[in-house]
């Protein structure tokens, strides 16, 4: 049985990583606070960022090494908000020390890392989740409302892409080793949307990845992430999905995500769902505004799970599914063939 708490305020929470790019450490702690939990500790290896953290949360415990924090602090739940290649190791350290963990997306880089994290959480009887806050984005909440009502019939295909032309930046996100690759940052959010839309088992994954065009011009040289990638997934229902990510596409796709069903197509725009159907030879296009983003519900659900036993929405097994696709796609692109999924 997972260790539980009488009330949310009893859950002492902390973050590992207080980066300045998007100020995600502060965002997590504020959302945890909004869900009634108690901000207690911050661990950050960068001295300047640790100073900023102490200023933002006066009186909070600060640490410059996770091992030190786990030894000295009685913090119960930790969010890991660090570069992708450090998620698994830090999570394992925390889970083995009996702490609940919410790992930022992507949960990890490989399926094997996810498996090890899930096993460690089970052994320590603690919760392991992933910060898939975009599960509650208005763009997917709106799309799911229409899809569930049958607005486009049964799902045939999901096409998604974030493509543009431009030299990758010199931050860790464009290092293949640290990020996992071009498909791991936004790609994991898009796959998490896709898996909500296609409620079926993953059968097979094909990955196509091109590298070397931008590599000579970046800080990482041969460790630069891919220039272009395409992932196709076959599902048991007969549906399939595609995901394209590119830094070399000169004319980028204006449609972020398009869902084609047996009765119509739904285009997911940031502000609205556009539903296109055909009736009596006429094309009918309807645009329906999306509901607001509700990403804060993630920590509310975690707090409710730990205090009232409410069902966890983002389970570790759910978060492993997009990672399994990304991992198989990486392997598939190297082998030049489709690979069968182990986790459906
Ligand atoms: N869910 C979302 O909407 C969303 C948005 C932005 C970022 N992210 C995710 O958050 C994570 C971090 O991204 P970021 O933009 O904050 O990066 P960042 O580079 O701004 O911050 C990362 C921080 O981690 C610190 N760090 C690295 N190793 C550490 C360790 N061992 N112990 C303690 N601190 C360590 C670094 O010093 C740095 O300050 C990534 O997984 C990213 O994908 C998610």
Coordinates of C-alpha atoms and ligand atoms in Angstrom, one line a residue:
X1 CA 0.0 0.0 0.0
X2 CA 1.2 3.5 -0.9
X3 CA 2.0 5.7 2.1
X4 CA -0.8 8.2 2.5
X5 CA -1.5 11.5 4.4
X6 CA -4.4 12.8 6.4
X7 CA -4.5 16.2 4.7
X8 CA -2.7 17.9 1.8
X9 CA -0.9 20.3 4.1
X10 CA 0.9 17.3 5.7
X11 CA 2.6 16.5 2.3
X12 CA 5.9 18.3 2.3
X13 CA 7.0 18.9 -1.2
X14 CA 10.2 19.9 -3.0
X15 CA 11.8 20.3 -6.4
X16 CA 15.1 19.1 -7.8
X17 CA 16.1 21.7 -10.5
X18 CA 15.2 25.3 -10.3
X19 CA 16.1 26.4 -13.9
X20 CA 15.7 29.8 -15.3
X21 CA 14.6 29.0 -18.8
X22 CA 10.9 28.8 -18.0
X23 CA 11.1 29.2 -14.2
X24 CA 9.6 25.8 -13.9
X25 CA 10.7 25.2 -10.3
X26 CA 8.6 28.1 -9.1
X27 CA 5.7 27.0 -11.3
X28 CA 5.7 23.5 -9.7
X29 CA 6.0 24.8 -6.1
X30 CA 3.2 27.3 -6.7
X31 CA 0.9 24.6 -8.2
X32 CA 1.8 22.3 -5.3
X33 CA 0.9 25.1 -2.9
X34 CA -2.4 25.7 -4.7
X35 CA -3.3 22.0 -4.2
X36 CA -2.7 22.6 -0.5
X37 CA 0.7 20.9 -0.1
X38 CA 3.6 22.5 1.8
X39 CA 6.7 23.7 -0.1
X40 CA 9.6 22.5 1.9
X41 CA 12.8 22.0 0.0
X42 CA 14.7 23.0 -3.2
X43 CA 17.7 21.3 -4.7
X44 CA 19.7 23.0 -7.5
X45 CA 23.3 22.5 -8.5
X46 CA 23.6 26.0 -10.0
X47 CA 24.6 28.5 -7.2
X48 CA 22.9 31.5 -8.8
X49 CA 19.6 29.6 -9.4
X50 CA 19.7 28.3 -5.8
X51 CA 20.0 31.9 -4.6
X52 CA 17.0 32.9 -6.8
X53 CA 15.0 30.0 -5.3
X54 CA 15.8 31.1 -1.7
X55 CA 14.6 34.6 -2.6
X56 CA 11.4 33.3 -4.2
X57 CA 10.5 31.0 -1.3
X58 CA 11.9 32.7 1.9
X59 CA 12.8 30.2 4.6
X60 CA 12.6 27.1 2.4
X61 CA 15.3 24.5 2.8
X62 CA 18.0 24.7 0.0
X63 CA 20.4 22.0 -1.1
X64 CA 23.0 21.8 -3.8
X65 CA 23.0 17.9 -4.0
X66 CA 20.0 15.5 -4.1
X67 CA 21.8 13.0 -1.9
X68 CA 22.3 15.7 0.8
X69 CA 18.7 16.7 0.6
X70 CA 17.5 13.1 0.9
X71 CA 19.7 12.6 3.9
X72 CA 18.7 15.7 5.8
X73 CA 15.2 16.7 4.7
X74 CA 11.9 15.0 5.6
X75 CA 10.4 16.2 2.3
X76 CA 7.8 13.6 1.2
X77 CA 7.3 14.3 -2.5
X78 CA 9.8 15.6 -5.1
X79 CA 9.4 17.0 -8.5
X80 CA 12.3 16.4 -10.8
X81 CA 12.7 19.4 -13.2
X82 CA 16.1 18.8 -14.8
X83 CA 17.5 17.9 -18.3
X84 CA 16.0 14.7 -19.7
X85 CA 19.0 12.4 -19.3
X86 CA 19.1 13.0 -15.5
X87 CA 15.4 12.1 -14.9
X88 CA 15.8 8.4 -14.4
X89 CA 18.9 8.5 -12.1
X90 CA 17.5 11.3 -9.9
X91 CA 14.1 9.6 -9.7
X92 CA 15.6 6.3 -8.7
X93 CA 17.6 8.1 -6.0
X94 CA 14.4 9.6 -4.6
X95 CA 12.2 6.5 -5.0
X96 CA 14.8 4.3 -3.2
X97 CA 14.8 6.9 -0.4
X98 CA 11.1 6.3 0.0
X99 CA 9.9 9.7 -1.5
X100 CA 7.0 10.1 -3.9
X101 CA 8.1 11.4 -7.3
X102 CA 6.6 13.6 -10.0
X103 CA 9.1 13.6 -12.8
X104 CA 8.9 16.3 -15.5
X105 CA 8.2 15.0 -19.0
X106 CA 9.6 13.1 -20.6
X107 CA 9.5 10.5 -17.8
X108 CA 12.9 9.2 -19.1
X109 CA 14.6 8.5 -22.4
X110 CA 14.3 4.7 -22.6
X111 CA 11.7 2.1 -21.8
X112 CA 14.3 0.3 -19.6
X113 CA 14.7 3.5 -17.5
X114 CA 10.9 3.7 -17.1
X115 CA 10.8 0.0 -16.1
X116 CA 13.5 0.6 -13.4
X117 CA 11.7 3.6 -12.1
X118 CA 8.3 1.8 -11.9
X119 CA 10.0 -1.2 -10.1
X120 CA 11.6 1.1 -7.6
X121 CA 8.3 2.9 -6.9
X122 CA 6.6 -0.4 -6.3
X123 CA 9.3 -1.6 -4.0
X124 CA 9.3 1.5 -1.9
X125 CA 5.4 1.7 -2.0
X126 CA 5.4 5.3 -3.2
X127 CA 3.7 7.2 -6.0
X128 CA 5.5 7.8 -9.3
X129 CA 3.9 10.2 -11.8
X130 CA 5.0 12.4 -14.6
X131 CA 4.3 16.1 -15.1
X132 CA 2.0 15.7 -18.1
X133 CA 0.3 19.1 -17.3
X134 CA -0.6 19.4 -21.0
X135 CA -3.1 16.4 -20.5
X136 CA -5.4 19.3 -19.3
X137 CA -4.6 21.8 -22.1
X138 CA -7.7 23.4 -23.6
X139 CA -6.7 22.3 -27.1
X140 CA -7.0 18.6 -26.1
X141 CA -9.8 19.0 -23.6
X142 CA -11.9 20.6 -26.5
X143 CA -10.8 18.1 -29.1
X144 CA -11.7 15.2 -26.7
X145 CA -15.2 16.6 -26.0
X146 CA -16.0 16.6 -29.7
X147 CA -14.4 13.3 -30.4
X148 CA -16.3 11.6 -27.6
X149 CA -19.5 13.0 -28.9
X150 CA -18.8 11.3 -32.3
X151 CA -18.2 14.6 -34.2
X152 CA -15.8 12.9 -36.6
X153 CA -16.8 9.3 -36.2
X154 CA -14.2 6.6 -35.4
X155 CA -10.5 7.7 -35.4
X156 CA -8.5 6.7 -38.5
X157 CA -5.4 8.9 -38.3
X158 CA -3.7 11.5 -36.1
X159 CA -1.2 13.7 -37.9
X160 CA 1.0 16.0 -35.8
X161 CA 4.0 18.1 -36.4
X162 CA 6.2 20.9 -35.2
X163 CA 8.4 21.8 -38.1
X164 CA 10.4 24.8 -39.1
X165 CA 13.7 25.9 -40.5
X166 CA 16.4 27.2 -38.3
X167 CA 19.7 26.5 -36.5
X168 CA 19.1 24.7 -33.2
X169 CA 20.0 26.7 -30.1
X170 CA 23.1 25.9 -28.0
X171 CA 21.2 24.8 -24.9
X172 CA 20.9 21.2 -23.5
X173 CA 17.7 20.7 -25.4
X174 CA 19.6 20.3 -28.7
X175 CA 22.2 17.8 -27.4
X176 CA 21.1 14.3 -28.4
X177 CA 22.6 12.8 -25.2
X178 CA 21.0 15.3 -22.8
X179 CA 17.6 15.7 -24.5
X180 CA 17.1 12.2 -26.0
X181 CA 16.6 13.8 -29.5
X182 CA 14.4 16.2 -31.5
X183 CA 11.3 14.1 -30.7
X184 CA 11.6 14.2 -26.9
X185 CA 10.7 17.7 -25.8
X186 CA 7.4 18.7 -27.5
X187 CA 7.1 15.3 -29.1
X188 CA 6.2 13.7 -25.8
X189 CA 3.4 16.2 -25.2
X190 CA 2.1 15.5 -28.7
X191 CA 2.2 11.8 -28.3
X192 CA 0.4 12.1 -24.9
X193 CA -2.4 14.0 -26.7
X194 CA -2.3 11.3 -29.5
X195 CA -2.7 8.5 -27.0
X196 CA -5.7 10.2 -25.5
X197 CA -7.3 10.5 -29.0
X198 CA -6.5 6.9 -30.1
X199 CA -7.7 4.8 -27.2
X200 CA -6.1 1.6 -28.6
X201 CA -3.1 -0.6 -28.1
X202 CA 0.2 0.3 -29.6
X203 CA 1.2 -2.4 -32.1
X204 CA 4.2 -1.2 -34.0
X205 CA 6.5 1.8 -34.4
X206 CA 8.6 3.1 -37.3
X207 CA 11.1 5.9 -36.8
X208 CA 12.9 7.9 -39.5
X209 CA 15.6 10.3 -38.4
X210 CA 18.0 12.5 -40.4
X211 CA 21.1 14.1 -38.8
X212 CA 24.2 16.0 -39.7
X213 CA 22.9 19.2 -41.5
X214 CA 23.0 21.5 -38.5
X215 CA 25.6 19.5 -36.5
X216 CA 28.7 21.4 -37.7
X217 CA 27.2 24.7 -36.8
X218 CA 26.2 24.0 -33.2
X219 CA 28.1 23.7 -29.9
X220 CA 27.4 20.0 -29.6
X221 CA 28.8 19.0 -33.1
X222 CA 28.2 15.2 -33.5
X223 CA 26.0 15.2 -30.4
X224 CA 23.5 17.6 -32.0
X225 CA 20.0 16.3 -32.1
X226 CA 18.4 15.2 -35.4
X227 CA 17.6 17.7 -38.2
X228 CA 14.3 15.9 -39.1
X229 CA 12.3 13.1 -37.7
X230 CA 9.1 11.2 -38.5
X231 CA 7.5 8.6 -36.3
X232 CA 4.6 6.4 -37.4
X233 CA 2.6 4.2 -35.0
X234 CA 0.2 1.4 -35.9
X235 CA -2.6 0.7 -33.3
X236 CA -4.7 -2.4 -32.7
X237 CA -7.9 -0.6 -33.7
X238 CA -6.5 -0.2 -37.2
X239 CA -5.8 3.6 -36.7
X240 CA -2.3 5.1 -37.1
X241 CA -0.5 8.3 -36.1
X242 CA 2.3 10.3 -37.4
X243 CA 4.6 12.8 -35.7
X244 CA 7.0 15.0 -37.6
X245 CA 9.6 17.2 -35.9
X246 CA 12.0 19.3 -38.0
X247 CA 14.6 22.0 -38.0
X248 CA 15.0 21.9 -41.8
X249 CA 11.5 22.2 -43.2
X250 CA 11.4 25.4 -45.1
X251 CA 7.7 25.5 -45.5
X252 CA 6.3 24.4 -42.1
X253 CA 3.0 22.7 -41.6
X254 CA 0.4 25.3 -40.5
X255 CA -1.7 22.5 -38.9
X256 CA -0.3 21.5 -35.5
X257 CA -2.5 18.4 -35.1
X258 CA -5.1 17.0 -37.5
X259 CA -7.4 14.2 -36.5
X260 CA -9.1 12.3 -39.3
X261 CA -12.1 10.2 -38.5
X262 CA -14.7 8.1 -40.5
X263 CA -17.1 11.1 -40.6
X264 CA -14.8 14.2 -40.7
X265 CA -11.6 15.9 -39.7
X266 CA -10.8 17.9 -36.6
X267 CA -8.0 20.4 -36.7
X268 CA -6.6 21.2 -33.3
X269 CA -5.8 24.9 -33.2
X270 CA -4.5 26.6 -30.0
X271 CA -7.7 28.6 -29.6
X272 CA -10.3 26.4 -31.2
X273 CA -11.3 23.0 -32.6
X274 CA -12.1 23.2 -36.3
X275 CA -14.5 20.4 -37.3
X276 CA -14.8 19.8 -41.1
X277 CA -17.5 17.4 -42.4
X278 CA -19.3 16.8 -45.6
X279 CA -23.1 16.8 -46.0
X280 CA -25.0 16.6 -49.3
X281 CA -21.9 17.4 -51.3
X282 CA -21.2 20.5 -49.1
X283 CA -18.2 21.0 -46.9
X284 CA -19.2 22.3 -43.5
X285 CA -16.6 23.9 -41.3
X286 CA -17.3 24.7 -37.7
X287 CA -14.9 26.4 -35.3
X288 CA -15.6 25.9 -31.6
X289 CA -13.4 27.8 -29.0
X290 CA -11.4 25.6 -26.7
X291 CA -12.0 25.5 -22.9
X292 CA -9.3 27.1 -20.7
X293 CA -6.1 25.2 -19.8
X294 CA -6.4 23.3 -16.5
X295 CA -2.8 22.0 -15.9
X296 CA -3.1 22.9 -12.2
X297 CA -5.4 19.8 -11.9
X298 CA -2.3 17.6 -12.1
X299 CA -1.1 18.4 -8.6
X300 CA -4.6 18.6 -7.3
X301 CA -5.0 15.0 -8.5
X302 CA -1.7 14.0 -6.8
X303 CA -2.8 15.6 -3.5
X304 CA -6.2 13.9 -3.7
X305 CA -4.6 10.6 -4.5
X306 CA -2.3 10.8 -1.5
X307 CA -5.0 12.0 0.9
X308 CA -8.3 10.5 -0.3
X309 CA -7.2 7.6 -2.6
X310 CA -8.6 9.4 -5.7
X311 CA -7.6 7.5 -8.9
X312 CA -4.2 8.8 -10.2
X313 CA -4.7 10.3 -13.7
X314 CA -1.0 10.3 -14.9
X315 CA 0.2 6.9 -13.8
X316 CA 3.8 5.8 -14.4
X317 CA 2.5 3.2 -16.8
X318 CA 0.6 5.9 -18.8
X319 CA 3.7 8.1 -19.0
X320 CA 5.8 5.1 -20.1
X321 CA 3.7 4.7 -23.3
X322 CA 4.9 7.8 -25.2
X323 CA 8.5 7.0 -24.0
X324 CA 8.1 3.5 -25.4
X325 CA 7.1 4.9 -28.8
X326 CA 10.0 7.4 -28.7
X327 CA 12.5 4.7 -27.7
X328 CA 11.3 2.3 -30.3
X329 CA 11.4 5.0 -33.0
X330 CA 15.0 5.8 -32.1
X331 CA 15.9 2.1 -32.5
X332 CA 13.8 1.6 -35.6
X333 CA 15.5 4.5 -37.4
X334 CA 18.9 2.9 -36.7
X335 CA 17.7 -0.6 -37.8
X336 CA 15.7 0.6 -40.8
X337 CA 12.6 -1.4 -39.9
X338 CA 9.4 -1.2 -37.8
X339 CA 9.5 -2.6 -34.3
X340 CA 6.8 -4.4 -32.3
X341 CA 5.7 -2.7 -29.1
X342 CA 6.3 -4.5 -25.8
X343 CA 4.0 -2.3 -23.8
X344 CA 0.7 -1.9 -25.7
Ligands
LIG1 N1 5.6 20.4 -18.7 C1 6.0 21.6 -19.3 O1 5.2 22.3 -19.8 C2 7.5 21.9 -19.3 C3 7.9 23.2 -19.7 C4 9.2 23.5 -19.7 C5 10.1 22.5 -19.3 N2 9.7 21.3 -19.0 C6 10.6 20.2 -18.6 O2 11.3 20.6 -17.4 C7 12.6 20.0 -17.3 C8 13.6 21.1 -17.1 O3 13.5 22.0 -18.2 P1 13.9 23.6 -18.0 O4 13.4 24.3 -19.1 O5 13.4 24.0 -16.6 O6 15.5 23.5 -18.0 P2 16.5 24.5 -17.4 O7 17.8 24.2 -18.1 O8 16.0 25.9 -17.3 O9 16.7 24.0 -15.9 C9 17.2 22.8 -15.5 C10 17.9 23.0 -14.1 O10 18.2 21.8 -13.6 C11 19.4 22.0 -12.8 N3 20.0 20.7 -12.6 C12 20.6 19.8 -13.5 N4 21.0 18.7 -12.9 C13 20.7 18.8 -11.6 C14 20.8 17.9 -10.5 N5 21.5 16.8 -10.6 N6 20.4 18.4 -9.3 C15 19.8 19.6 -9.2 N7 19.6 20.4 -10.2 C16 20.0 20.1 -11.4 C17 20.2 22.9 -13.7 O11 21.3 23.5 -13.0 C18 19.1 23.9 -14.2 O12 19.0 25.0 -13.4 C19 12.7 19.2 -18.7 O13 12.3 17.9 -18.5 C20 11.7 19.9 -19.6 O14 11.3 19.1 -20.6 C21 8.4 21.0 -19.0

